[in-house]
């Protein structure tokens, strides 16, 4: 459903009225198109003394054709991104280097600009003062993300020692228009497991030659995931219940791949899927658990069927499929990727959604529990947690509820299914082997939850 309020404020007169009334003015977000430059405008790169990633970052950006500037070269122009290496910060008094770098150029960030701060995981720090200072970066980044305007975003990336060369996929995603609705997030990058690829041969098609399964693929977010993974080169096995067979075929006809009609809650569904992947493709490289339902009621009014159906589809089916794919005769190939769709509701909770929130929080627990298992297979498991995304479901909400959902984030608007899909594609990339056991919110930096 169109956001009429945003359309009004994109008009000069409407924008003036909104500003005078103290109302939000949602920016037009820059989203990815094939062939698009990694970032619009020069990128200012700096760092605290003693940092270890400033030079590797500059090398990656130069190789990607980006105009890289240092603070001494900063002029009056607009920057496409500001990138700061904070790994050299070892105490609270050294946090002043953040101020010294960002203060002079904070207003020089162009529309849709990107801010990335790179630190060391606090849990890896050898000295308490260093760990304290590195943890302080989170408060800085999340607050700065709420200050920048025009569709700009800010992120914190903790890069472990030895993982300096493993961050290119994450850097490219966060700098690009693919991360339009991701802001205020913290990502950890660690050395990939032995046998995991460090980078794709072609950054425009990072999934070329890979087989990907997407559940709940017939519409909404699932359809967008199918489209984006196919765009990135994957052969997509699009899966949904038989009742969605016609819509599922339409998705496959538009984006390629194959359609599989299967009820993932059926007792034999995991083995049936595993056998299909083994016989038709000799395995699978990417598994996206997207299928999900809502059956909202307050707990006192919720019947048992609403509770059971939501947990069965949203969580238990994922556990059972993972068991089949990772078992002794598992079909997830070495270096495989599992990505699950959680929700902000699983982090912050939501009235009338005890069943849904429990299932989505359980997904986060599943990701954290299985991450060590995936490492042993040189693979990864991660989750996205969407906030308010413009789908048929949100379009059916009452007007005031829908408008409230759209405005309570730093972007003052709802996200699109493609925003979730782009984040999943980053997790699925061959170059993302250093990102494991993580949950990234796709919510425009929602004011709800952590």
Coordinates of C-alpha atoms in Angstrom, one line a residue:
X1 CA 0.0 0.0 0.0
X2 CA 1.3 3.4 -1.0
X3 CA 2.6 5.7 1.8
X4 CA 0.4 8.8 1.0
X5 CA 2.0 10.8 3.8
X6 CA 5.5 10.3 2.4
X7 CA 4.3 11.2 -1.0
X8 CA 2.9 14.4 0.4
X9 CA 6.1 15.4 2.2
X10 CA 8.2 14.7 -0.9
X11 CA 6.3 17.6 -2.4
X12 CA 8.1 21.0 -1.6
X13 CA 4.9 22.5 -0.2
X14 CA 4.0 19.4 1.8
X15 CA 7.5 19.2 3.2
X16 CA 7.3 22.9 4.3
X17 CA 3.9 22.3 6.0
X18 CA 5.2 19.2 7.8
X19 CA 8.3 20.9 9.0
X20 CA 6.4 23.9 10.4
X21 CA 4.0 21.5 12.1
X22 CA 6.9 19.6 13.6
X23 CA 5.9 16.4 11.8
X24 CA 8.3 13.8 10.3
X25 CA 9.5 14.2 6.7
X26 CA 10.3 10.7 5.4
X27 CA 13.2 10.8 2.9
X28 CA 13.2 8.9 -0.4
X29 CA 15.6 6.1 0.2
X30 CA 18.2 5.2 -2.4
X31 CA 17.8 1.5 -3.2
X32 CA 20.0 -0.8 -5.3
X33 CA 19.9 -1.2 -9.0
X34 CA 22.3 -3.5 -11.0
X35 CA 25.3 -1.6 -12.2
X36 CA 24.9 1.1 -9.6
X37 CA 28.1 2.6 -8.0
X38 CA 29.0 1.2 -4.6
X39 CA 28.6 4.6 -3.0
X40 CA 27.6 8.1 -4.3
X41 CA 30.4 10.6 -3.8
X42 CA 33.8 10.4 -2.2
X43 CA 34.4 8.4 0.9
X44 CA 36.3 10.0 3.8
X45 CA 38.4 7.4 5.6
X46 CA 40.2 8.0 8.9
X47 CA 41.2 6.4 12.1
X48 CA 42.6 6.6 15.6
X49 CA 46.3 6.1 16.0
X50 CA 47.3 2.5 16.2
X51 CA 44.3 1.2 14.2
X52 CA 44.7 -1.9 12.2
X53 CA 41.9 -1.7 9.5
X54 CA 42.2 1.8 8.0
X55 CA 44.7 0.7 5.3
X56 CA 42.8 -2.5 4.3
X57 CA 39.6 -0.5 4.1
X58 CA 41.2 2.0 1.8
X59 CA 42.6 -0.8 -0.4
X60 CA 39.1 -2.4 -0.7
X61 CA 37.5 0.9 -1.6
X62 CA 40.2 1.8 -4.2
X63 CA 39.8 -1.6 -5.8
X64 CA 36.0 -1.0 -6.0
X65 CA 36.6 2.2 -7.9
X66 CA 35.7 4.5 -5.0
X67 CA 37.2 8.0 -4.6
X68 CA 38.9 7.7 -1.2
X69 CA 39.8 10.8 0.8
X70 CA 41.8 11.3 4.0
X71 CA 40.9 14.0 6.6
X72 CA 43.7 16.2 5.3
X73 CA 42.1 16.1 1.9
X74 CA 38.5 16.9 3.1
X75 CA 37.1 19.9 1.3
X76 CA 33.6 21.5 1.3
X77 CA 32.1 18.7 -0.9
X78 CA 29.4 16.2 0.1
X79 CA 30.7 12.8 1.1
X80 CA 29.0 9.6 0.2
X81 CA 30.3 7.9 3.3
X82 CA 32.4 8.5 6.4
X83 CA 34.4 5.5 7.6
X84 CA 36.4 5.5 10.8
X85 CA 38.8 2.9 12.2
X86 CA 38.4 2.9 15.9
X87 CA 40.4 -0.3 16.6
X88 CA 43.2 1.8 18.0
X89 CA 41.1 3.3 20.8
X90 CA 42.3 1.7 24.0
X91 CA 40.8 3.9 26.7
X92 CA 37.8 6.2 27.4
X93 CA 39.9 9.4 27.0
X94 CA 40.9 8.2 23.5
X95 CA 37.2 8.3 22.4
X96 CA 37.9 11.9 21.6
X97 CA 39.2 10.7 18.3
X98 CA 35.6 10.0 17.3
X99 CA 34.7 13.6 17.9
X100 CA 37.8 14.9 16.2
X101 CA 37.0 12.9 13.0
X102 CA 33.2 13.3 12.8
X103 CA 32.5 16.7 14.2
X104 CA 34.0 18.7 11.3
X105 CA 32.3 16.7 8.7
X106 CA 29.0 15.6 10.3
X107 CA 27.0 18.0 8.1
X108 CA 28.9 17.1 5.0
X109 CA 27.3 13.7 4.6
X110 CA 25.2 13.6 1.4
X111 CA 21.7 12.3 1.0
X112 CA 21.6 8.5 1.5
X113 CA 25.1 8.7 2.9
X114 CA 26.7 6.0 5.0
X115 CA 28.6 6.1 8.3
X116 CA 30.6 3.1 9.4
X117 CA 32.7 2.8 12.6
X118 CA 35.0 -0.2 12.9
X119 CA 36.1 -1.5 16.3
X120 CA 37.4 -4.5 18.1
X121 CA 34.9 -6.9 19.7
X122 CA 34.9 -5.9 23.4
X123 CA 35.0 -9.5 24.5
X124 CA 38.3 -9.9 22.7
X125 CA 40.0 -7.0 24.3
X126 CA 42.9 -7.9 26.6
X127 CA 42.6 -4.9 29.0
X128 CA 39.4 -3.8 30.8
X129 CA 39.9 -0.1 29.7
X130 CA 40.1 -1.1 26.1
X131 CA 36.9 -3.2 26.4
X132 CA 35.1 -0.4 28.0
X133 CA 36.1 2.1 25.3
X134 CA 35.2 -0.4 22.5
X135 CA 31.8 -1.0 24.1
X136 CA 31.2 2.8 24.2
X137 CA 31.3 2.8 20.4
X138 CA 27.8 1.3 20.3
X139 CA 26.2 4.2 22.1
X140 CA 28.0 6.6 19.8
X141 CA 27.0 4.8 16.6
X142 CA 23.3 4.3 17.6
X143 CA 23.0 8.0 18.6
X144 CA 24.7 9.3 15.5
X145 CA 22.4 7.2 13.4
X146 CA 19.5 9.1 14.9
X147 CA 21.1 12.5 14.1
X148 CA 22.0 12.1 10.5
X149 CA 19.2 12.8 8.0
X150 CA 18.3 12.4 4.3
X151 CA 18.1 8.6 4.4
X152 CA 21.7 8.3 5.8
X153 CA 22.6 5.3 7.9
X154 CA 25.2 4.5 10.5
X155 CA 26.6 1.1 11.6
X156 CA 29.2 -0.4 13.9
X157 CA 31.3 -3.3 12.7
X158 CA 33.5 -5.1 15.2
X159 CA 36.3 -6.8 13.3
X160 CA 38.3 -9.4 15.3
X161 CA 42.0 -9.7 14.9
X162 CA 42.9 -11.8 12.0
X163 CA 39.6 -11.0 10.2
X164 CA 40.7 -7.8 8.6
X165 CA 40.5 -9.5 5.1
X166 CA 37.1 -11.0 5.8
X167 CA 35.1 -7.8 6.1
X168 CA 34.8 -6.8 2.4
X169 CA 31.4 -8.3 1.9
X170 CA 30.0 -6.5 5.0
X171 CA 31.7 -3.3 4.1
X172 CA 30.2 -3.4 0.6
X173 CA 26.8 -4.2 1.8
X174 CA 26.7 -1.5 4.4
X175 CA 28.1 1.2 2.1
X176 CA 25.8 0.2 -0.8
X177 CA 22.1 1.1 -1.4
X178 CA 21.3 -2.5 -0.5
X179 CA 21.3 -1.5 3.1
X180 CA 18.9 1.4 2.7
X181 CA 16.6 0.3 5.6
X182 CA 19.4 -1.0 7.9
X183 CA 20.7 1.5 10.5
X184 CA 22.0 1.6 14.0
X185 CA 23.2 -2.0 13.8
X186 CA 26.2 -3.8 15.3
X187 CA 27.9 -6.6 13.2
X188 CA 30.7 -8.8 14.3
X189 CA 33.2 -10.2 11.7
X190 CA 35.5 -13.0 12.7
X191 CA 38.0 -15.1 10.7
X192 CA 36.0 -17.5 8.4
X193 CA 36.2 -21.2 9.2
X194 CA 38.8 -23.2 7.2
X195 CA 37.4 -24.0 3.9
X196 CA 35.0 -21.1 3.6
X197 CA 35.5 -18.9 0.6
X198 CA 36.8 -15.4 1.4
X199 CA 35.2 -13.6 -1.6
X200 CA 33.1 -14.3 -4.6
X201 CA 34.6 -14.2 -8.1
X202 CA 32.1 -11.6 -9.2
X203 CA 30.6 -9.1 -6.7
X204 CA 27.7 -8.4 -9.0
X205 CA 26.7 -12.2 -8.9
X206 CA 28.0 -13.4 -5.6
X207 CA 25.8 -16.5 -5.6
X208 CA 26.6 -17.7 -9.1
X209 CA 26.6 -21.5 -9.3
X210 CA 24.8 -21.9 -5.9
X211 CA 21.5 -23.6 -5.1
X212 CA 19.3 -21.7 -2.7
X213 CA 16.0 -22.8 -1.0
X214 CA 13.5 -20.2 0.1
X215 CA 10.4 -21.2 2.1
X216 CA 7.2 -19.1 1.9
X217 CA 8.3 -17.9 -1.5
X218 CA 5.0 -17.2 -3.2
X219 CA 4.5 -13.6 -2.1
X220 CA 5.7 -10.6 -0.1
X221 CA 9.1 -11.0 1.5
X222 CA 9.5 -14.5 0.2
X223 CA 8.9 -13.4 -3.4
X224 CA 11.5 -10.5 -3.0
X225 CA 14.0 -13.0 -1.5
X226 CA 13.6 -15.3 -4.5
X227 CA 14.0 -12.3 -6.9
X228 CA 17.2 -11.0 -5.2
X229 CA 18.9 -14.4 -4.9
X230 CA 18.2 -15.1 -8.5
X231 CA 19.5 -11.7 -9.5
X232 CA 22.7 -12.6 -7.6
X233 CA 23.2 -15.7 -9.6
X234 CA 21.6 -18.5 -7.5
X235 CA 19.3 -21.3 -8.7
X236 CA 16.4 -20.8 -6.4
X237 CA 14.2 -23.7 -5.2
X238 CA 11.0 -21.7 -4.3
X239 CA 8.9 -23.6 -1.7
X240 CA 5.4 -22.9 -0.4
X241 CA 2.2 -24.8 0.6
X242 CA 0.1 -26.4 -2.2
X243 CA -2.7 -23.8 -1.7
X244 CA -0.2 -21.2 -3.0
X245 CA 0.8 -23.3 -6.0
X246 CA -0.4 -20.9 -8.7
X247 CA 1.3 -17.8 -7.1
X248 CA 4.4 -19.9 -6.6
X249 CA 4.6 -20.8 -10.2
X250 CA 4.2 -17.2 -11.1
X251 CA 7.2 -16.3 -9.0
X252 CA 9.3 -19.0 -10.6
X253 CA 8.2 -17.9 -14.1
X254 CA 9.3 -14.4 -13.5
X255 CA 12.6 -15.0 -11.8
X256 CA 13.6 -18.6 -12.8
X257 CA 14.4 -21.6 -10.6
X258 CA 11.9 -24.2 -9.7
X259 CA 8.7 -24.5 -7.6
X260 CA 8.2 -27.1 -4.9
X261 CA 4.8 -27.4 -3.2
X262 CA 5.3 -28.6 0.3
X263 CA 3.7 -28.1 3.7
X264 CA 6.7 -27.7 5.9
X265 CA 4.8 -28.7 9.0
X266 CA 4.0 -32.2 7.7
X267 CA 5.8 -35.0 9.5
X268 CA 7.7 -36.1 6.4
X269 CA 8.4 -32.6 5.0
X270 CA 12.1 -32.3 6.1
X271 CA 13.1 -35.6 4.6
X272 CA 11.1 -35.0 1.5
X273 CA 12.9 -31.7 1.0
X274 CA 16.3 -33.2 1.8
X275 CA 15.7 -36.0 -0.8
X276 CA 14.6 -33.5 -3.4
X277 CA 17.7 -31.4 -2.9
X278 CA 20.0 -34.5 -2.9
X279 CA 18.5 -36.1 -6.0
X280 CA 18.0 -32.9 -8.1
X281 CA 21.0 -30.8 -7.1
X282 CA 23.3 -33.1 -5.1
X283 CA 22.9 -30.7 -2.1
X284 CA 22.1 -27.1 -1.3
X285 CA 24.2 -24.1 -0.6
X286 CA 21.8 -21.6 0.9
X287 CA 18.7 -22.2 3.0
X288 CA 16.3 -19.3 3.8
X289 CA 13.7 -20.0 6.4
X290 CA 11.1 -17.3 5.5
X291 CA 7.7 -19.1 5.9
X292 CA 5.7 -17.6 8.8
X293 CA 2.2 -16.9 9.9
X294 CA 0.5 -14.7 12.5
X295 CA -2.6 -15.6 14.6
X296 CA -2.8 -12.6 16.9
X297 CA -4.8 -12.5 20.1
X298 CA -4.0 -11.5 23.7
X299 CA -3.0 -14.6 25.7
X300 CA -6.2 -14.7 27.7
X301 CA -8.2 -14.8 24.5
X302 CA -6.0 -17.1 22.5
X303 CA -7.2 -20.6 21.8
X304 CA -4.7 -23.5 21.6
X305 CA -4.8 -23.8 17.9
X306 CA -3.6 -20.2 17.4
X307 CA -0.7 -20.9 19.7
X308 CA 0.3 -24.3 18.2
X309 CA 0.0 -23.3 14.5
X310 CA 2.2 -20.3 14.9
X311 CA 4.9 -22.2 16.8
X312 CA 4.7 -25.1 14.3
X313 CA 5.2 -23.0 11.2
X314 CA 7.5 -20.3 12.5
X315 CA 9.9 -22.2 14.6
X316 CA 9.5 -26.0 14.9
X317 CA 9.5 -26.5 11.2
X318 CA 12.8 -24.7 10.9
X319 CA 14.4 -26.8 13.6
X320 CA 13.2 -30.0 11.9
X321 CA 14.4 -28.9 8.5
X322 CA 17.8 -28.0 9.9
X323 CA 18.0 -31.4 11.5
X324 CA 17.5 -33.0 8.1
X325 CA 19.9 -30.8 6.3
X326 CA 22.7 -31.0 8.9
X327 CA 22.3 -34.7 9.9
X328 CA 24.5 -37.6 9.0
X329 CA 23.0 -37.7 5.5
X330 CA 22.6 -33.9 5.5
X331 CA 22.6 -32.1 2.2
X332 CA 23.9 -28.6 3.2
X333 CA 27.2 -28.4 1.4
X334 CA 30.4 -27.3 3.2
X335 CA 30.4 -23.5 3.3
X336 CA 26.6 -23.4 3.3
X337 CA 24.5 -20.6 4.6
X338 CA 21.3 -20.8 6.7
X339 CA 19.4 -17.5 7.1
X340 CA 16.2 -17.3 9.2
X341 CA 13.6 -14.5 9.3
X342 CA 13.0 -13.4 12.8
X343 CA 11.2 -10.2 13.8
X344 CA 11.6 -7.1 15.9
X345 CA 8.6 -8.6 17.8
X346 CA 11.0 -11.4 18.9
X347 CA 13.3 -8.8 20.4
X348 CA 10.9 -6.2 21.8
X349 CA 7.7 -8.1 22.2
X350 CA 4.3 -6.9 21.0
X351 CA 0.9 -6.9 22.6
X352 CA -1.3 -9.7 21.2
X353 CA 1.6 -11.6 19.9
X354 CA 2.9 -13.9 22.6
X355 CA 2.8 -16.8 20.2
X356 CA 4.5 -14.9 17.3
X357 CA 7.1 -13.2 19.5
X358 CA 8.0 -16.5 21.2
X359 CA 8.5 -18.1 17.8
X360 CA 10.7 -15.2 16.6
X361 CA 12.7 -15.0 19.8
X362 CA 13.2 -18.8 19.5
X363 CA 14.7 -18.3 16.0
X364 CA 17.3 -16.0 17.5
X365 CA 18.1 -18.7 20.1
X366 CA 18.3 -21.2 17.3
X367 CA 20.8 -19.1 15.4
X368 CA 23.0 -18.7 18.5
X369 CA 22.8 -22.3 19.4
X370 CA 23.6 -23.7 15.9
X371 CA 26.4 -21.2 15.1
X372 CA 29.2 -23.4 16.5
X373 CA 27.8 -26.4 14.5
X374 CA 27.9 -24.4 11.3
X375 CA 31.5 -23.4 11.9
X376 CA 32.5 -27.1 12.0
X377 CA 31.0 -27.3 8.5
X378 CA 32.7 -24.1 7.4
X379 CA 29.2 -22.5 7.1
X380 CA 27.2 -19.8 8.9
X381 CA 23.7 -19.3 10.3
X382 CA 22.2 -15.8 10.8
X383 CA 18.9 -14.1 11.1
X384 CA 17.2 -10.9 10.0
X385 CA 14.7 -9.2 12.2
X386 CA 12.3 -7.1 10.1
X387 CA 10.4 -4.2 11.6
X388 CA 7.5 -2.6 9.8
X389 CA 7.7 -3.8 6.2
X390 CA 5.1 -2.8 3.6
X391 CA 3.3 -6.1 2.8
X392 CA -0.3 -7.3 2.4
X393 CA -0.3 -8.0 6.1
X394 CA 0.6 -4.5 7.1
X395 CA -1.6 -3.1 4.4
X396 CA -4.6 -4.7 6.2
X397 CA -3.9 -3.0 9.5
X398 CA -6.1 -0.2 10.8
X399 CA -5.0 3.2 9.5
X400 CA -3.7 4.6 12.8
X401 CA -1.8 1.4 13.6
X402 CA -0.3 1.4 10.2
X403 CA 0.8 5.0 10.3
X404 CA 2.3 4.5 13.8
X405 CA 4.3 1.5 12.6
X406 CA 5.6 3.5 9.7
X407 CA 6.8 6.5 11.7
X408 CA 8.5 5.1 14.8
X409 CA 11.9 4.7 13.3
X410 CA 14.7 6.9 12.2
X411 CA 13.6 6.8 8.6
X412 CA 10.0 7.7 9.4
X413 CA 8.7 5.2 7.0
X414 CA 8.1 1.5 6.5
X415 CA 10.6 -0.7 4.7
X416 CA 10.0 -2.8 1.6
X417 CA 10.3 -6.5 1.2
X418 CA 13.4 -6.0 -0.9
X419 CA 15.2 -4.5 2.1
X420 CA 14.8 -7.8 3.9
X421 CA 15.9 -9.7 0.8
X422 CA 19.1 -7.6 0.3
X423 CA 20.1 -8.3 3.9
X424 CA 19.5 -12.0 3.4
X425 CA 21.5 -12.0 0.2
X426 CA 24.5 -10.4 2.1
X427 CA 24.3 -13.2 4.7
X428 CA 24.1 -15.7 1.9
X429 CA 27.1 -14.4 0.0
X430 CA 30.2 -16.4 -0.4
X431 CA 32.2 -13.5 1.1
X432 CA 30.2 -13.4 4.4
X433 CA 31.9 -16.4 6.0
X434 CA 33.1 -14.2 8.9
X435 CA 29.6 -13.3 9.9
X436 CA 28.0 -16.1 12.0
X437 CA 25.4 -16.3 14.8
X438 CA 24.2 -12.8 14.3
X439 CA 20.8 -11.0 14.1
X440 CA 20.5 -7.8 12.1
X441 CA 17.4 -5.7 12.3
X442 CA 15.9 -4.4 9.1
X443 CA 13.7 -1.7 10.6
X444 CA 15.1 1.7 9.8
X445 CA 16.4 1.9 13.4
X446 CA 13.1 1.3 15.1
X447 CA 12.5 3.0 18.4
X448 CA 11.2 -0.3 19.8
X449 CA 13.5 -2.8 21.5
X450 CA 17.2 -2.8 21.9

